[in-house]
Every structure is written in C-alpha cells, then in structure tokens.
Short mmCIF file of N, CA and C in Angstrom, two decimals:
data_model
loop_
_atom_site.label_atom_id
_atom_site.label_comp_id
_atom_site.label_asym_id
_atom_site.label_seq_id
_atom_site.Cartn_x
_atom_site.Cartn_y
_atom_site.Cartn_z
N MET A 23 16.67 51.56 106.97
CA MET A 23 15.73 52.46 106.26
C MET A 23 15.83 52.12 104.77
N ASP A 24 15.40 50.88 104.52
CA ASP A 24 15.48 50.41 103.07
C ASP A 24 14.45 50.86 102.28
N GLY A 25 13.20 51.27 102.78
CA GLY A 25 12.03 51.68 101.98
C GLY A 25 11.22 50.65 101.43
N GLU A 26 11.59 49.34 101.79
CA GLU A 26 10.81 48.29 101.21
C GLU A 26 9.63 47.97 102.06
N GLY A 27 8.62 47.31 101.42
CA GLY A 27 7.36 46.93 102.14
C GLY A 27 6.36 48.11 102.54
N GLU A 28 5.42 47.75 103.36
CA GLU A 28 4.46 48.82 103.73
C GLU A 28 5.00 49.65 104.86
N SER A 29 4.24 50.64 104.99
CA SER A 29 4.72 51.82 106.06
C SER A 29 4.47 51.16 107.48
N ARG A 30 5.63 51.45 108.30
CA ARG A 30 5.53 51.03 109.60
C ARG A 30 5.98 52.06 110.59
N MET A 31 5.80 51.92 111.85
CA MET A 31 6.17 52.99 112.84
C MET A 31 7.58 52.70 113.18
N LEU A 32 8.32 53.81 113.39
CA LEU A 32 9.73 53.64 113.81
C LEU A 32 9.77 53.23 115.34
N LYS A 33 10.61 52.17 115.45
CA LYS A 33 10.67 51.62 116.87
C LYS A 33 11.69 52.45 117.66
N ALA A 34 11.33 52.44 118.98
CA ALA A 34 12.21 53.29 119.87
C ALA A 34 13.73 53.04 119.83
N GLU A 35 14.01 51.67 119.64
CA GLU A 35 15.54 51.36 119.49
C GLU A 35 16.12 51.77 118.29
N GLU A 36 15.27 52.13 117.28
CA GLU A 36 15.74 52.67 116.04
C GLU A 36 16.11 54.12 116.00
N LEU A 37 15.42 54.88 117.02
CA LEU A 37 15.49 56.32 117.02
C LEU A 37 16.92 56.90 117.07
N PRO A 38 17.89 56.43 117.94
CA PRO A 38 19.15 57.04 117.84
C PRO A 38 19.96 56.85 116.45
N LYS A 39 19.78 55.72 115.91
CA LYS A 39 20.39 55.45 114.59
C LYS A 39 19.73 56.49 113.54
N PHE A 40 18.43 56.68 113.64
CA PHE A 40 17.74 57.48 112.69
C PHE A 40 18.12 58.91 112.87
N ARG A 41 18.31 59.38 114.10
CA ARG A 41 18.62 60.71 114.41
C ARG A 41 20.11 60.99 113.81
N GLU A 42 20.97 60.06 114.03
CA GLU A 42 22.41 60.26 113.51
C GLU A 42 22.49 60.25 112.05
N PHE A 43 21.61 59.33 111.47
CA PHE A 43 21.55 59.36 109.98
C PHE A 43 21.09 60.71 109.42
N LEU A 44 19.94 61.20 110.09
CA LEU A 44 19.45 62.47 109.60
C LEU A 44 20.53 63.66 109.84
N LEU A 45 21.16 63.61 110.97
CA LEU A 45 22.10 64.61 111.31
C LEU A 45 23.18 64.60 110.31
N GLU A 46 23.68 63.57 109.91
CA GLU A 46 24.75 63.43 108.90
C GLU A 46 24.33 63.96 107.52
N ALA A 47 23.03 63.57 107.16
CA ALA A 47 22.50 64.06 105.82
C ALA A 47 22.26 65.54 105.83
N VAL A 48 21.78 66.08 106.88
CA VAL A 48 21.56 67.52 106.91
C VAL A 48 22.98 68.28 106.99
N LYS A 49 23.92 67.78 107.79
CA LYS A 49 25.29 68.43 107.83
C LYS A 49 25.87 68.56 106.42
N LYS A 50 25.70 67.55 105.54
CA LYS A 50 26.17 67.57 104.18
C LYS A 50 25.63 68.66 103.40
N GLU A 51 24.22 68.88 103.56
CA GLU A 51 23.62 69.95 102.74
C GLU A 51 24.07 71.32 103.34
N LEU A 52 24.20 71.43 104.66
CA LEU A 52 24.62 72.76 105.29
C LEU A 52 25.85 73.22 104.87
N THR A 53 26.82 72.23 104.55
CA THR A 53 28.16 72.73 104.11
C THR A 53 28.24 73.27 102.78
N SER A 54 27.17 73.06 102.01
CA SER A 54 27.10 73.60 100.70
C SER A 54 26.99 75.09 100.56
N LYS A 55 26.48 75.72 101.56
CA LYS A 55 26.34 77.15 101.59
C LYS A 55 25.83 77.56 102.91
N PRO A 56 25.99 78.87 103.39
CA PRO A 56 25.55 79.29 104.81
C PRO A 56 24.09 79.29 104.84
N PHE A 57 23.48 78.96 105.83
CA PHE A 57 22.00 79.04 106.17
C PHE A 57 21.79 79.76 107.43
N SER A 58 20.61 80.49 107.31
CA SER A 58 20.12 81.12 108.69
C SER A 58 19.50 80.18 109.50
N LEU A 59 19.25 80.42 110.84
CA LEU A 59 18.66 79.61 111.69
C LEU A 59 17.32 79.04 111.21
N ALA A 60 16.47 79.96 110.70
CA ALA A 60 15.15 79.69 110.12
C ALA A 60 15.31 78.67 108.95
N GLU A 61 16.30 78.90 108.05
CA GLU A 61 16.48 78.01 106.88
C GLU A 61 16.94 76.67 107.38
N ARG A 62 17.80 76.54 108.36
CA ARG A 62 18.20 75.33 109.03
C ARG A 62 17.01 74.56 109.49
N LYS A 63 16.21 75.12 110.12
CA LYS A 63 15.01 74.56 110.71
C LYS A 63 14.10 73.88 109.63
N HIS A 64 13.84 74.79 108.55
CA HIS A 64 13.04 74.34 107.30
C HIS A 64 13.75 73.08 106.68
N LEU A 65 15.09 73.28 106.58
CA LEU A 65 15.86 72.14 106.00
C LEU A 65 15.70 70.80 106.72
N VAL A 66 15.86 70.85 108.15
CA VAL A 66 15.68 69.77 109.03
C VAL A 66 14.35 69.10 108.83
N VAL A 67 13.32 69.96 108.83
CA VAL A 67 11.97 69.44 108.84
C VAL A 67 11.69 68.80 107.55
N ALA A 68 12.21 69.31 106.43
CA ALA A 68 12.03 68.77 105.08
C ALA A 68 12.71 67.46 104.99
N LYS A 69 13.97 67.36 105.54
CA LYS A 69 14.78 66.13 105.58
C LYS A 69 14.12 65.00 106.38
N ILE A 70 13.54 65.30 107.49
CA ILE A 70 12.78 64.40 108.40
C ILE A 70 11.55 63.81 107.46
N VAL A 71 10.81 64.61 106.90
CA VAL A 71 9.58 64.13 106.21
C VAL A 71 10.09 63.38 104.95
N GLU A 72 11.03 63.88 104.26
CA GLU A 72 11.49 63.13 103.08
C GLU A 72 12.00 61.70 103.51
N THR A 73 12.79 61.72 104.43
CA THR A 73 13.46 60.45 104.89
C THR A 73 12.35 59.46 105.37
N LEU A 74 11.48 59.83 106.14
CA LEU A 74 10.39 58.96 106.66
C LEU A 74 9.57 58.52 105.51
N LYS A 75 9.23 59.40 104.58
CA LYS A 75 8.42 59.03 103.34
C LYS A 75 9.08 57.92 102.45
N SER A 76 10.43 58.25 102.22
CA SER A 76 11.13 57.35 101.28
C SER A 76 11.38 55.99 102.01
N ALA A 77 11.54 56.04 103.22
CA ALA A 77 11.77 54.66 104.11
C ALA A 77 10.44 54.01 104.31
N LYS A 78 9.22 54.73 104.02
CA LYS A 78 7.92 54.29 104.38
C LYS A 78 7.83 53.90 105.91
N ILE A 79 8.23 54.89 106.63
CA ILE A 79 8.27 54.89 108.14
C ILE A 79 7.37 55.96 108.73
N GLY A 80 6.57 55.54 109.75
CA GLY A 80 5.65 56.51 110.33
C GLY A 80 6.37 56.95 111.58
N MET A 81 6.10 58.17 112.11
CA MET A 81 6.58 58.62 113.39
C MET A 81 5.48 59.59 114.03
N ASP A 82 5.18 59.46 115.28
CA ASP A 82 4.22 60.29 115.85
C ASP A 82 4.78 61.68 115.99
N PRO A 83 3.90 62.77 116.15
CA PRO A 83 4.36 64.13 116.11
C PRO A 83 5.40 64.34 117.21
N ASP A 84 5.20 63.73 118.34
CA ASP A 84 6.29 63.99 119.55
C ASP A 84 7.54 63.50 119.18
N GLY A 85 7.63 62.34 118.43
CA GLY A 85 8.91 61.74 117.99
C GLY A 85 9.65 62.75 116.94
N LYS A 86 8.79 63.15 115.99
CA LYS A 86 9.33 64.08 114.99
C LYS A 86 9.94 65.36 115.73
N LYS A 87 9.11 65.90 116.70
CA LYS A 87 9.55 67.09 117.50
C LYS A 87 10.92 66.80 118.18
N GLN A 88 11.03 65.70 118.77
CA GLN A 88 12.27 65.28 119.54
C GLN A 88 13.42 65.20 118.50
N VAL A 89 13.18 64.65 117.34
CA VAL A 89 14.28 64.53 116.30
C VAL A 89 14.70 65.86 115.84
N LEU A 90 13.71 66.76 115.59
CA LEU A 90 13.92 68.06 115.17
C LEU A 90 14.82 68.87 116.18
N GLU A 91 14.38 68.76 117.43
CA GLU A 91 15.13 69.48 118.48
C GLU A 91 16.54 68.96 118.61
N PHE A 92 16.76 67.62 118.57
CA PHE A 92 18.03 67.03 118.63
C PHE A 92 18.93 67.46 117.46
N ILE A 93 18.37 67.51 116.37
CA ILE A 93 19.32 67.92 115.20
C ILE A 93 19.63 69.41 115.24
N LEU A 94 18.58 70.29 115.52
CA LEU A 94 18.76 71.68 115.66
C LEU A 94 19.75 72.07 116.68
N GLU A 95 19.70 71.29 117.86
CA GLU A 95 20.56 71.54 119.01
C GLU A 95 22.02 71.23 118.51
N ARG A 96 22.21 70.11 117.89
CA ARG A 96 23.60 69.75 117.42
C ARG A 96 24.10 70.71 116.39
N LEU A 97 23.12 71.26 115.50
CA LEU A 97 23.67 72.05 114.41
C LEU A 97 23.67 73.52 114.69
N GLY A 98 22.60 74.01 115.53
CA GLY A 98 22.40 75.41 115.66
C GLY A 98 22.88 75.95 116.95
N SER A 99 23.46 75.21 117.81
CA SER A 99 23.96 75.75 119.08
C SER A 99 25.38 75.39 119.23
N PHE A 100 25.91 75.79 120.33
CA PHE A 100 27.33 75.59 120.57
C PHE A 100 27.64 74.30 121.41
N GLY A 101 26.77 73.35 121.38
CA GLY A 101 26.91 72.04 122.13
C GLY A 101 27.18 72.26 123.53
N ILE A 102 28.15 71.50 124.09
CA ILE A 102 28.44 71.55 125.47
C ILE A 102 29.01 72.82 125.97
N LEU A 103 29.37 73.70 124.98
CA LEU A 103 29.81 75.06 125.36
C LEU A 103 28.75 76.08 125.74
N GLN A 104 27.47 75.77 125.24
CA GLN A 104 26.36 76.58 125.45
C GLN A 104 26.16 77.09 126.89
N PRO A 105 26.24 76.16 127.81
CA PRO A 105 26.06 76.78 129.19
C PRO A 105 27.22 77.74 129.66
N LEU A 106 28.34 77.52 129.08
CA LEU A 106 29.48 78.51 129.39
C LEU A 106 29.21 79.78 128.77
N LEU A 107 28.55 79.74 127.53
CA LEU A 107 28.36 81.02 126.86
C LEU A 107 27.21 81.74 127.57
N ASP A 108 26.27 80.97 128.11
CA ASP A 108 25.22 81.64 128.88
C ASP A 108 25.49 82.14 130.14
N ASP A 109 26.58 81.78 130.73
CA ASP A 109 27.03 82.24 132.08
C ASP A 109 27.57 83.63 131.94
N ALA A 110 26.86 84.71 132.49
CA ALA A 110 27.24 86.00 132.46
C ALA A 110 28.65 86.35 133.13
N ASP A 111 29.05 85.41 134.16
CA ASP A 111 30.31 85.71 134.84
C ASP A 111 31.43 85.29 134.10
N ILE A 112 31.28 84.46 133.06
CA ILE A 112 32.34 83.96 132.22
C ILE A 112 32.69 85.00 131.16
N THR A 113 34.00 85.42 131.02
CA THR A 113 34.41 86.38 130.06
C THR A 113 35.23 85.84 128.88
N GLU A 114 35.76 84.52 129.16
CA GLU A 114 36.52 83.95 128.06
C GLU A 114 36.39 82.39 128.18
N ILE A 115 36.38 81.70 127.10
CA ILE A 115 36.22 80.22 127.02
C ILE A 115 37.33 79.76 126.23
N MET A 116 38.20 78.79 126.73
CA MET A 116 39.34 78.36 125.92
C MET A 116 39.28 76.77 125.92
N VAL A 117 39.04 76.27 124.67
CA VAL A 117 39.19 74.77 124.49
C VAL A 117 40.48 74.53 123.90
N ASN A 118 41.43 73.86 124.75
CA ASN A 118 42.78 73.56 124.43
C ASN A 118 42.89 72.08 123.97
N SER A 119 41.93 71.26 124.39
CA SER A 119 42.04 69.88 124.01
C SER A 119 40.63 69.21 124.42
N LEU A 120 40.51 67.90 124.28
CA LEU A 120 39.38 67.24 124.57
C LEU A 120 38.93 67.42 126.03
N ASN A 121 39.82 67.26 126.95
CA ASN A 121 39.76 67.51 128.35
C ASN A 121 40.16 68.86 129.00
N GLY A 122 40.58 69.70 128.12
CA GLY A 122 41.12 70.96 128.51
C GLY A 122 40.27 72.10 128.16
N VAL A 123 39.18 72.37 128.79
CA VAL A 123 38.31 73.40 128.71
C VAL A 123 38.42 74.36 129.90
N TYR A 124 38.90 75.58 129.61
CA TYR A 124 39.09 76.56 130.74
C TYR A 124 38.21 77.73 130.50
N VAL A 125 37.88 78.49 131.59
CA VAL A 125 37.17 79.71 131.49
C VAL A 125 37.92 80.77 132.26
N GLU A 126 37.59 82.06 131.86
CA GLU A 126 38.12 83.13 132.80
C GLU A 126 36.81 83.58 133.44
N LYS A 127 36.77 83.63 134.70
CA LYS A 127 35.65 84.15 135.54
C LYS A 127 36.17 85.03 136.54
N LYS A 128 35.78 86.25 136.54
CA LYS A 128 36.16 87.28 137.50
C LYS A 128 37.59 87.41 137.52
N GLY A 129 38.23 87.40 136.30
CA GLY A 129 39.70 87.64 136.14
C GLY A 129 40.48 86.49 136.46
N LYS A 130 39.98 85.30 136.75
CA LYS A 130 40.85 84.13 137.09
C LYS A 130 40.49 83.10 136.14
N ILE A 131 41.49 82.32 135.75
CA ILE A 131 41.46 81.20 134.84
C ILE A 131 41.03 79.95 135.70
N GLU A 132 40.04 79.19 135.20
CA GLU A 132 39.69 77.99 135.92
C GLU A 132 39.51 76.89 135.02
N LYS A 133 39.74 75.67 135.31
CA LYS A 133 39.56 74.52 134.47
C LYS A 133 38.14 74.06 134.83
N THR A 134 37.33 73.69 133.71
CA THR A 134 35.94 73.20 133.86
C THR A 134 35.92 71.73 133.97
N ASP A 135 34.70 71.18 134.32
CA ASP A 135 34.31 69.83 134.16
C ASP A 135 33.89 69.40 132.69
N VAL A 136 33.87 70.33 131.79
CA VAL A 136 33.47 70.12 130.59
C VAL A 136 34.49 69.42 129.72
N HIS A 137 34.15 68.38 129.01
CA HIS A 137 35.02 67.74 127.98
C HIS A 137 34.41 67.22 126.90
N PHE A 138 35.18 67.22 125.82
CA PHE A 138 34.57 66.61 124.52
C PHE A 138 34.96 65.28 124.43
N GLU A 139 34.07 64.46 123.73
CA GLU A 139 34.41 63.10 123.50
C GLU A 139 35.35 62.79 122.46
N ASN A 140 35.33 63.76 121.41
CA ASN A 140 36.37 63.41 120.31
C ASN A 140 36.53 64.82 119.59
N ASP A 141 37.59 64.86 118.70
CA ASP A 141 37.82 66.04 117.91
C ASP A 141 36.56 66.55 117.00
N GLU A 142 35.78 65.51 116.61
CA GLU A 142 34.72 65.77 115.72
C GLU A 142 33.64 66.67 116.50
N GLN A 143 33.47 66.58 117.78
CA GLN A 143 32.63 67.33 118.51
C GLN A 143 33.04 68.84 118.55
N ILE A 144 34.46 68.89 118.76
CA ILE A 144 34.91 70.34 118.56
C ILE A 144 34.86 70.92 117.31
N MET A 145 35.03 70.16 116.29
CA MET A 145 34.91 70.69 114.90
C MET A 145 33.41 71.01 114.56
N GLN A 146 32.44 70.25 115.27
CA GLN A 146 31.04 70.53 115.00
C GLN A 146 30.76 71.90 115.62
N VAL A 147 31.26 72.19 116.84
CA VAL A 147 31.08 73.56 117.40
C VAL A 147 31.69 74.61 116.45
N ILE A 148 32.86 74.38 116.00
CA ILE A 148 33.62 75.41 115.11
C ILE A 148 32.63 75.60 113.84
N GLY A 149 32.14 74.54 113.30
CA GLY A 149 31.33 74.58 112.19
C GLY A 149 30.10 75.37 112.41
N ASN A 150 29.41 75.19 113.58
CA ASN A 150 28.20 75.91 113.93
C ASN A 150 28.46 77.28 114.12
N ILE A 151 29.69 77.73 114.43
CA ILE A 151 30.00 79.18 114.63
C ILE A 151 30.30 79.74 113.21
N ILE A 152 31.04 79.09 112.36
CA ILE A 152 31.42 79.74 111.11
C ILE A 152 30.65 79.46 109.89
N HIS A 153 29.84 78.33 109.81
CA HIS A 153 29.18 78.17 108.63
C HIS A 153 28.01 79.21 108.40
N PRO A 154 27.33 79.64 109.39
CA PRO A 154 26.40 80.70 109.08
C PRO A 154 27.00 82.01 108.54
N LEU A 155 28.24 82.15 108.81
CA LEU A 155 29.00 83.44 108.35
C LEU A 155 29.62 83.16 106.95
N GLY A 156 29.49 81.95 106.43
CA GLY A 156 30.02 81.67 105.09
C GLY A 156 31.57 81.42 105.17
N ARG A 157 32.12 81.17 106.32
CA ARG A 157 33.42 80.96 106.50
C ARG A 157 33.77 79.42 106.49
N ILE A 158 35.09 79.08 106.16
CA ILE A 158 35.46 77.71 106.14
C ILE A 158 36.76 77.53 107.05
N ILE A 159 37.02 76.33 107.46
CA ILE A 159 38.14 76.00 108.13
C ILE A 159 38.49 74.59 107.76
N ASP A 160 39.75 74.33 107.15
CA ASP A 160 40.21 73.08 106.75
C ASP A 160 41.69 73.08 106.70
N THR A 161 42.27 71.91 106.26
CA THR A 161 43.75 71.89 106.38
C THR A 161 44.43 72.97 105.55
N ASP A 162 43.82 73.40 104.53
CA ASP A 162 44.40 74.59 103.62
C ASP A 162 44.15 75.89 104.29
N HIS A 163 43.08 76.06 105.22
CA HIS A 163 42.82 77.21 105.91
C HIS A 163 42.54 76.82 107.34
N PRO A 164 43.60 76.56 108.16
CA PRO A 164 43.57 75.95 109.40
C PRO A 164 43.18 76.99 110.63
N THR A 165 43.10 78.22 110.31
CA THR A 165 42.64 79.16 111.36
C THR A 165 41.46 80.04 110.85
N VAL A 166 40.82 80.46 111.73
CA VAL A 166 39.58 81.31 111.39
C VAL A 166 39.22 82.26 112.51
N ASP A 167 38.94 83.47 112.31
CA ASP A 167 38.39 84.45 113.24
C ASP A 167 37.04 84.75 112.82
N ALA A 168 36.12 84.88 113.90
CA ALA A 168 34.75 85.15 113.63
C ALA A 168 34.12 85.74 114.79
N ARG A 169 32.93 86.16 114.62
CA ARG A 169 32.17 86.74 115.74
C ARG A 169 30.85 86.03 115.96
N LEU A 170 30.55 85.92 117.24
CA LEU A 170 29.13 85.27 117.52
C LEU A 170 28.08 86.32 117.23
N PRO A 171 26.74 85.94 117.22
CA PRO A 171 25.84 86.90 117.04
C PRO A 171 25.75 88.02 118.04
N ASP A 172 26.16 87.65 119.28
CA ASP A 172 26.14 88.72 120.35
C ASP A 172 27.55 89.53 120.36
N GLY A 173 28.34 89.33 119.43
CA GLY A 173 29.49 90.11 119.28
C GLY A 173 30.78 89.63 119.79
N SER A 174 30.64 88.45 120.58
CA SER A 174 31.74 87.81 121.08
C SER A 174 32.81 87.36 119.99
N ARG A 175 34.14 87.52 120.26
CA ARG A 175 35.21 87.19 119.27
C ARG A 175 35.54 85.73 119.35
N VAL A 176 35.73 85.04 118.33
CA VAL A 176 36.08 83.70 118.31
C VAL A 176 37.34 83.51 117.49
N ASN A 177 38.21 82.66 117.87
CA ASN A 177 39.47 82.21 117.11
C ASN A 177 39.45 80.72 117.27
N ALA A 178 39.65 80.05 116.09
CA ALA A 178 39.66 78.62 116.09
C ALA A 178 40.89 78.11 115.25
N ILE A 179 41.51 77.08 115.68
CA ILE A 179 42.61 76.61 114.83
C ILE A 179 42.48 75.01 114.88
N ILE A 180 42.89 74.43 113.80
CA ILE A 180 42.85 72.93 113.68
C ILE A 180 44.21 72.46 113.15
N PRO A 181 44.49 71.28 113.24
CA PRO A 181 45.76 70.70 112.69
C PRO A 181 45.86 71.00 111.30
N PRO A 182 46.94 71.24 110.67
CA PRO A 182 48.27 70.99 111.21
C PRO A 182 48.80 72.13 111.98
N VAL A 183 48.09 73.25 112.23
CA VAL A 183 48.65 74.31 113.01
C VAL A 183 48.40 74.04 114.54
N ALA A 184 47.28 73.45 114.82
CA ALA A 184 47.12 73.09 116.28
C ALA A 184 47.64 71.69 116.44
N ILE A 185 48.58 71.52 117.40
CA ILE A 185 49.37 70.36 117.56
C ILE A 185 48.51 69.22 118.23
N ASP A 186 47.74 69.64 119.26
CA ASP A 186 46.86 68.74 120.11
C ASP A 186 45.43 68.56 119.71
N GLY A 187 45.18 69.06 118.46
CA GLY A 187 43.73 68.86 117.90
C GLY A 187 43.11 70.25 117.85
N PRO A 188 41.86 70.28 117.42
CA PRO A 188 41.14 71.59 117.34
C PRO A 188 41.14 72.37 118.63
N SER A 189 41.17 73.76 118.48
CA SER A 189 41.17 74.54 119.68
C SER A 189 40.33 75.70 119.37
N ILE A 190 39.63 76.26 120.29
CA ILE A 190 38.72 77.37 120.24
C ILE A 190 38.94 78.33 121.42
N THR A 191 38.99 79.63 121.14
CA THR A 191 38.98 80.61 122.18
C THR A 191 37.74 81.55 121.82
N ILE A 192 37.00 81.80 122.81
CA ILE A 192 35.86 82.65 122.65
C ILE A 192 35.91 83.90 123.69
N ARG A 193 36.11 85.06 123.25
CA ARG A 193 36.14 86.22 124.13
C ARG A 193 34.79 86.85 124.15
N LYS A 194 34.15 86.75 125.31
CA LYS A 194 32.84 87.18 125.49
C LYS A 194 32.82 88.65 125.96
N PHE A 195 31.88 89.36 125.63
CA PHE A 195 31.60 90.79 126.00
C PHE A 195 30.44 90.79 127.05
N SER A 196 30.62 91.76 127.98
CA SER A 196 29.50 92.02 128.95
C SER A 196 28.25 92.50 128.29
N LYS A 197 27.27 91.99 128.73
CA LYS A 197 25.89 92.44 128.09
C LYS A 197 25.60 93.76 128.75
N LYS A 198 26.19 94.11 129.92
CA LYS A 198 25.85 95.48 130.64
C LYS A 198 26.99 96.45 130.08
N ARG A 199 26.49 97.53 129.54
CA ARG A 199 27.44 98.57 129.24
C ARG A 199 27.88 99.19 130.47
N LEU A 200 29.23 99.73 130.39
CA LEU A 200 29.80 100.41 131.45
C LEU A 200 29.22 101.76 131.59
N SER A 201 28.89 102.15 132.79
CA SER A 201 28.35 103.58 132.96
C SER A 201 29.66 104.45 133.37
N ILE A 202 29.37 105.82 133.38
CA ILE A 202 30.29 106.79 133.83
C ILE A 202 30.86 106.42 135.25
N GLN A 203 29.81 106.03 136.09
CA GLN A 203 30.13 105.69 137.52
C GLN A 203 31.14 104.51 137.47
N ASP A 204 30.84 103.48 136.65
CA ASP A 204 31.69 102.25 136.59
C ASP A 204 33.08 102.76 136.14
N LEU A 205 33.24 103.58 135.23
CA LEU A 205 34.61 104.01 134.79
C LEU A 205 35.28 104.69 135.85
N ILE A 206 34.56 105.58 136.59
CA ILE A 206 35.19 106.34 137.71
C ILE A 206 35.62 105.38 138.80
N SER A 207 34.87 104.44 139.11
CA SER A 207 35.21 103.37 140.23
C SER A 207 36.46 102.64 139.81
N PHE A 208 36.58 102.39 138.42
CA PHE A 208 37.83 101.50 137.93
C PHE A 208 38.99 102.47 137.94
N GLY A 209 38.84 103.73 138.06
CA GLY A 209 40.05 104.66 138.08
C GLY A 209 40.39 105.14 136.79
#
C-alpha cells in the first residue's frame, strides 16, 4: 500500500493483508476512547475509504462490504465465543486457556470444542467487552469486572495475575423471567 502510481484495483490475494492492516489501524484508534457500535462502523468505513484513497487502490462495493463486515465482526462481537453467548441453554462460559473453554449447560460443566489460536485472540474478546464501557485491562490493572449489554456479568484476568494466560468468565442470565409458577415448582 505504497500509494505510488495510478489507481489500481485491489487483487484478491492482497485482501487478507489489507483487512489485517485496516484492523490494526482501527484498533489503535479505538483504544483512544470508548466508541458506540454506530461510531465504530463509521470509523471503519472512514478508515477503508481513507486507506484506499491514500494508496490509490480501487475496490468494488462488495469487497468494501466484506472488509467492513470482517473488521466489525472482529471488533464488535465476541469472536468465537459469540455462538456460546447466543445459545440460550448455556448459563456460564469459562475461558481458562487457549484450549480450555468450558460452559455450564443445564447445571453441568462441559468442555467445548472451541479453542483460541493465541492469547491475542482472547485479549481481543476482552477488549471488545470492556472498551465500549471505557474500562481498561493491562499489567497495572490485570483484572476487570464488567457487564455485557444483555446484563451478563463478565470477569477477566490477565498475566501477571493469570498464570496460564488471559482468562474470561461470563455468567449469563436467562432471557425468560421466572414466573410465580416457576418459583413454586422449584420449591
């Protein structure tokens, strides 16, 4: 992306590198202050346009949409934990290590097939949770408690407090409120 010469179309093989470049550029801006989801989307769109213009690279609208969705997914969601968060039967998610992701389902703890590639992926999920809230986590502040927009409680710890790498616990709450009949049946 040197910006030299005439405008050209971005090649398919350049797309992954371009997406990662934009992702890193946007992440740097997002750490400066908390942004809402709408502000994140605006920032990403502006960064795509700015980068393409300065590098004199063209991209078709479908390509821009794919890059936008890729970056927003990485920044605005909870990555590989999102399907676990969306599962109504899961009441707790515990990330103990790269390959140690457990869930509580119907009162029983189960190991999942979910695994992270590296500690940075776990840190990205933690960041996606706490940055919109204006919270920080770093070696000086290695623990953080927060809430997801649905009210679920989150606790995250990182080294030096976490010996095996970053760790996250998410305690979800039922979307269905308990009725009087539910309380009676529980005794």
